[in-house]
Short mmCIF file of C-alpha atoms in Angstrom, two decimals:
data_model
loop_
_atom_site.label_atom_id
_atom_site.label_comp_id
_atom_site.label_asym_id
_atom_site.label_seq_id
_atom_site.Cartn_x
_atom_site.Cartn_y
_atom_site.Cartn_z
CA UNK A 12 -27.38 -7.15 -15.87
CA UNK A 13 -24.21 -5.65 -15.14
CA UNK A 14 -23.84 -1.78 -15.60
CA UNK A 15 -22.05 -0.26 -18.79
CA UNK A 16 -19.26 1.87 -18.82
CA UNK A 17 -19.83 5.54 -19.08
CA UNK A 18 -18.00 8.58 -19.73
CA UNK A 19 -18.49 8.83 -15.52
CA UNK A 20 -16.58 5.92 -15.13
CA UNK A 21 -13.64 6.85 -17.96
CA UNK A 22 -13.21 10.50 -16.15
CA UNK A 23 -13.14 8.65 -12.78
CA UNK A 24 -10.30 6.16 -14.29
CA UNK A 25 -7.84 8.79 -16.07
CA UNK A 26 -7.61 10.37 -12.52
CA UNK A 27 -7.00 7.53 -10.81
CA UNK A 28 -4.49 6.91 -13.73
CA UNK A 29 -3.06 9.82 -13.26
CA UNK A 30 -2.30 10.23 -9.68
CA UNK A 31 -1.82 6.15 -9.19
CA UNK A 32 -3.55 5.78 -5.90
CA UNK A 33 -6.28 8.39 -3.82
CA UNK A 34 -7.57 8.54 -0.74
CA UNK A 35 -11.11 6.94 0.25
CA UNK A 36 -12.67 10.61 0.89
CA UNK A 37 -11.15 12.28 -2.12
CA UNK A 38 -12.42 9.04 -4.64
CA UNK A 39 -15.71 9.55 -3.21
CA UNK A 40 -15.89 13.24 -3.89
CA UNK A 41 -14.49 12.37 -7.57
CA UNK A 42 -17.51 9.73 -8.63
CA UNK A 43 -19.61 12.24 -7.24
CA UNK A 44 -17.58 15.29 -9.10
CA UNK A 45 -17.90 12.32 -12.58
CA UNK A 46 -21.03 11.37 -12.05
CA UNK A 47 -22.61 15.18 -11.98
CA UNK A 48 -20.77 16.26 -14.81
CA UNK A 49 -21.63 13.17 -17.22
CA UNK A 50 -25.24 13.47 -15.87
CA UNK A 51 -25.38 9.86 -14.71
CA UNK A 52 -26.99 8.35 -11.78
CA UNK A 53 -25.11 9.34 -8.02
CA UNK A 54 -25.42 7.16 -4.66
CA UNK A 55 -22.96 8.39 -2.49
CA UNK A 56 -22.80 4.66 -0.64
CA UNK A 57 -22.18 2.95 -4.35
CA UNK A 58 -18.82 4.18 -4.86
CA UNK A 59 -17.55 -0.04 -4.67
CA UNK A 60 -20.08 -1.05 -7.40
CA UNK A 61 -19.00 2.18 -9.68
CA UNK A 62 -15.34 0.67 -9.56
CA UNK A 63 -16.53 -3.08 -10.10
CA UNK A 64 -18.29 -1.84 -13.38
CA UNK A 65 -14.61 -0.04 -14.55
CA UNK A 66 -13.17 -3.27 -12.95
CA UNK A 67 -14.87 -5.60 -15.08
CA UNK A 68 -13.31 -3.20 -18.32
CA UNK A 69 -10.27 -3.51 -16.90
CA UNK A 70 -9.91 -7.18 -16.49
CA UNK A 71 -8.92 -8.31 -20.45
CA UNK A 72 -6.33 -5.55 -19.98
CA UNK A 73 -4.98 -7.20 -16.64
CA UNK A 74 -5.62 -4.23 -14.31
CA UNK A 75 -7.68 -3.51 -11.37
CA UNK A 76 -8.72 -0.69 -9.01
CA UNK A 77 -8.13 -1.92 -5.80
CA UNK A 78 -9.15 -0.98 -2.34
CA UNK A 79 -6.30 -1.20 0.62
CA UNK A 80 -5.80 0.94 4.23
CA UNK A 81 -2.81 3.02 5.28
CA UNK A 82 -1.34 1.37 8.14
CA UNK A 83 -0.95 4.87 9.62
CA UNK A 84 -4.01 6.50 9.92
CA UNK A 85 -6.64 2.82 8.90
CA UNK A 86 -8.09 5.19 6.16
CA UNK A 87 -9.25 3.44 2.88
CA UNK A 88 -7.32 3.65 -0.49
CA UNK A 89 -7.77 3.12 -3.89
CA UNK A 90 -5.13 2.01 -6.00
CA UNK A 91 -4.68 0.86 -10.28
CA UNK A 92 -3.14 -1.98 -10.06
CA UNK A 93 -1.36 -4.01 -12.39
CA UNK A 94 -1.68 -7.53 -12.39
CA UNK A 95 0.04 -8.73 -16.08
CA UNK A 96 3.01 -8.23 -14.21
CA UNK A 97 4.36 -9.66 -10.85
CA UNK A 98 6.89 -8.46 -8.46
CA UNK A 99 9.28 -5.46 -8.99
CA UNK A 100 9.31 -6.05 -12.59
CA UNK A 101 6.45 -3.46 -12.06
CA UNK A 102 8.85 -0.99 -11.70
CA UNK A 103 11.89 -1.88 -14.31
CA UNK A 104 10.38 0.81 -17.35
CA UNK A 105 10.50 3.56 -14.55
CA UNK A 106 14.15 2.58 -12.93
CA UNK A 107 17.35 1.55 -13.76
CA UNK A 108 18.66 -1.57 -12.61
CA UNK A 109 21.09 -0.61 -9.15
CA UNK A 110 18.21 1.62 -8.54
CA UNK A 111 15.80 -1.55 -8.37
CA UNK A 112 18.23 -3.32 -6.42
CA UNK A 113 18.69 -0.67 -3.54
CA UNK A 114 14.92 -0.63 -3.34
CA UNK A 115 14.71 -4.63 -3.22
CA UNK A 116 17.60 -4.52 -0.43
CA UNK A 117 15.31 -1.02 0.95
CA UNK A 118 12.07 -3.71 1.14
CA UNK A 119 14.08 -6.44 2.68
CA UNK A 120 15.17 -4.42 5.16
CA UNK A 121 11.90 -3.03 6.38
CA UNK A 122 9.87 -6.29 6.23
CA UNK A 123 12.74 -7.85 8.13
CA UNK A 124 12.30 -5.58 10.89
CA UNK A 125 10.31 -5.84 14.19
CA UNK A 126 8.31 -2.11 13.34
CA UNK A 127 7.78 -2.09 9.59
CA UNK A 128 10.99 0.55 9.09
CA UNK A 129 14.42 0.68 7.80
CA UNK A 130 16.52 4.43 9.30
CA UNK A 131 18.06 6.50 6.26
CA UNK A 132 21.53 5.53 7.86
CA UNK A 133 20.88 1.36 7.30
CA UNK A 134 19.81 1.95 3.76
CA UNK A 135 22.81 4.25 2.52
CA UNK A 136 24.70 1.84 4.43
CA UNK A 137 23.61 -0.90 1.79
CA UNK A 138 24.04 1.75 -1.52
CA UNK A 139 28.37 0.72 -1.94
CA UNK A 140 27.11 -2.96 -1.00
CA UNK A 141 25.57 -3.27 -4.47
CA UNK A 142 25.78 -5.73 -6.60
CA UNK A 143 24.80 -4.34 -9.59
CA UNK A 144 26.84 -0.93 -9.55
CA UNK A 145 27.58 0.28 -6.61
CA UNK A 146 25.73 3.94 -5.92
CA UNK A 147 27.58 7.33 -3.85
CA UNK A 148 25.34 8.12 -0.53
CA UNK A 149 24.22 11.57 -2.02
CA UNK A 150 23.11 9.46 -5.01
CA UNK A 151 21.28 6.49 -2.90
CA UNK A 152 19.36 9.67 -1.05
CA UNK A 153 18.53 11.62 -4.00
CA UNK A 154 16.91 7.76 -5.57
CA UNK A 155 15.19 7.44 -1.77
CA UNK A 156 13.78 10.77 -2.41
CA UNK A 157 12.45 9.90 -5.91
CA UNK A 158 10.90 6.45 -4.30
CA UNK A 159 8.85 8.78 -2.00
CA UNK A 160 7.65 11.15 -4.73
CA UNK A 161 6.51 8.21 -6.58
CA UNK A 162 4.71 6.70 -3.60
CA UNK A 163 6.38 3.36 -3.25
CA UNK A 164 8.15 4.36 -0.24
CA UNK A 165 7.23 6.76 2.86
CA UNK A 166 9.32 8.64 4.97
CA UNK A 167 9.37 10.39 8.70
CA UNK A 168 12.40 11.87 10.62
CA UNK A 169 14.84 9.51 8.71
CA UNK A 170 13.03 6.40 9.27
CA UNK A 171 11.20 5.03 5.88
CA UNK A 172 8.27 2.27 5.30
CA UNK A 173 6.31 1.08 2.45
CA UNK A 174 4.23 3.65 1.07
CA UNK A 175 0.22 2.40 0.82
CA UNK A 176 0.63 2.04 -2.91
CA UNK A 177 3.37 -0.40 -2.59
CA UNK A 178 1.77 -2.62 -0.44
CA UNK A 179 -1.60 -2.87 -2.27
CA UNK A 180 0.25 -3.11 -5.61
CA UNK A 181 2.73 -5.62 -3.96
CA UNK A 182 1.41 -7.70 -1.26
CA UNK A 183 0.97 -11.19 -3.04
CA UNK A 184 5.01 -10.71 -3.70
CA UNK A 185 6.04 -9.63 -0.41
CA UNK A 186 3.51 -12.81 0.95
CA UNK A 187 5.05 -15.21 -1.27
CA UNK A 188 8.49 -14.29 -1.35
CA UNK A 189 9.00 -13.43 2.89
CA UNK A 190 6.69 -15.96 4.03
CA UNK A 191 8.60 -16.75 7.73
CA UNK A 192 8.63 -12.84 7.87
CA UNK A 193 5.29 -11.30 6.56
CA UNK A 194 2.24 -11.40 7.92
CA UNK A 195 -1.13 -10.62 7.77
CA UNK A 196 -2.91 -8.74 9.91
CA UNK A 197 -5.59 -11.03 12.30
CA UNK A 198 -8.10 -8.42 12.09
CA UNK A 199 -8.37 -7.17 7.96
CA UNK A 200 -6.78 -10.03 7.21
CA UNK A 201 -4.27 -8.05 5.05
CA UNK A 202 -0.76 -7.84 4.80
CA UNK A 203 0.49 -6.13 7.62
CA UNK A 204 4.13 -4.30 7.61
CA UNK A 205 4.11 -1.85 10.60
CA UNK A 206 2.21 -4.16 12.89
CA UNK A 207 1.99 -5.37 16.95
CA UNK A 208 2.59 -8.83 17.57
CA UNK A 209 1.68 -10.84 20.28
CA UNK A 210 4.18 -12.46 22.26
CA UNK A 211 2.68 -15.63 23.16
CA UNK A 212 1.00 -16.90 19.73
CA UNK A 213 2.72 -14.68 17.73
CA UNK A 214 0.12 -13.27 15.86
CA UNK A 215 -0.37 -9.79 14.42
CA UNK A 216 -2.21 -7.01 13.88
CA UNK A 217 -2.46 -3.25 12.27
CA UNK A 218 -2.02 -0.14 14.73
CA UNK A 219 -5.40 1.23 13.20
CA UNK A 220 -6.13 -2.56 14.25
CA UNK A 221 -5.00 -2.39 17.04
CA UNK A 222 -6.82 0.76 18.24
CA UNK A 223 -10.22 0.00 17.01
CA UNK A 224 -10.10 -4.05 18.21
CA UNK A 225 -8.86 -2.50 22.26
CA UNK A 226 -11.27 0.41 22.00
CA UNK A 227 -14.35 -0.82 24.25
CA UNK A 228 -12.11 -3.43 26.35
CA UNK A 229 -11.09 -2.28 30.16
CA UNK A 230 -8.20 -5.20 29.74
CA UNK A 231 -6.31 -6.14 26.15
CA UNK A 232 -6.36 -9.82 25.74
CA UNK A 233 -5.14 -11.07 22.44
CA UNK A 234 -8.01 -12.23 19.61
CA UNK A 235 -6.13 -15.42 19.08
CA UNK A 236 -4.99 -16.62 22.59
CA UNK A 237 -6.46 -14.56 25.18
CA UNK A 238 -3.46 -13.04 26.60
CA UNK A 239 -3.10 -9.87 28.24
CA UNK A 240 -1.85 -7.69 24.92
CA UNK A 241 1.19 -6.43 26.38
CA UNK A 242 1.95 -3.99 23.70
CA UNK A 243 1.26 -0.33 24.13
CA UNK A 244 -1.70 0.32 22.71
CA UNK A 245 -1.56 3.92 19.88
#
């Protein structure tokens, strides 16, 4: 019989509510901090099936906890996910409309490119290109830095990516609408954005991926072809 909801698993969700994705390590510490204070059963390796219960309450309501890795580090995150809604319409209540459009141009650009990231200087470039009104630099960096605060982008020394949030909320849009460009990784098997690709089949793969998959072997030889991996490995 499948578990019942609990005040546990209601504390556990507003958090997650709250703060729209967590870490792996910090959700584990919060079932355990739920669990303890609602006096309900703990197993520190059941963290999946306490979501899957709060999943199943979620699913008339079209939402869903879901579990995705940073492409930075490979650690686990947990994300609330809406699925009523596709695409970027996600976002329309929170922005206005040139605002959606420099991050649609903002995504295009960083999918399109060979590393998974678009420089500060490319995507102000693009802010008196739009279509919808066309934005001032100082305003296209102040709506860059809101994007970051609100985890759908991430940015280092000038160069930005898709924040972990954005990809696990959006990766059945960016698969479907940049299929020659997007791939998925040949390891997780999900979508991959900063990646390493092969050069003879083509194929590619996480860093995290990368790392673990070359650990143990004396020579890298692709998964897919056995080539010598001629990538640097991080």
């Amino acid at each position: 019989m499948a578990a019942q909801m609990t005040d546990a698993h209601r504390r556990f969700l507003q958090v997650l509510m709250s703060r729209g994705i967590m870490e792996g390590s910090e959700a584990r510490k919060l079932h355990r901090h739920c669990c303890e204070i609602h006096k309900v059963y703990y197993a520190h390796d059941k963290l999946d099936d306490f979501i899957g219960t709060i999943n199943r309450q979620l699913q008339p309501l079209f939402m869903q906890i879901r579990k995705g890795m940073s492409e930075s580090d490979g650690k686990a995150h947990y994300a609330l996910v809406n699925l009523a809604e596709t695409e970027i319409t996600k976002m329309t209540s929170d922005y206005t409309e040139n605002e959606l459009e420099l991050f649609r141009k903002t995504m295009d650009l960083i999918v399109l490119s060979e590393n998974g990231f678009a420089s500060s200087t490319d995507i102000l470039n693009l802010a008196d290109q739009l279509k919808t009104k066309k934005m001032k630099k100082k305003e296209a960096e102040q709506v860059l830095k809101v994007f970051v605060e609100d985890k759908w982008l991430s940015e280092k020394n000038g160069e930005y990516t898709l924040h972990t949030r954005c990809i696990i909320e959006m990766e059945q849009y960016i698969l479907s609408n940049y299929q020659d460009a997007a791939r998925k990784c040949n390891i997780c098997h999900s979508l991959a954005i900063q990646s390493q690709v092969c050069e003879s089949c083509g194929i590619g793969m996480h860093l995290p991926c990368v790392r673990k998959y070359f650990k143990a072997q004396t020579e890298p030889r692709c998964p897919q072809c056995n080539d010598f991996w001629s990538c640097d490995i991080p």
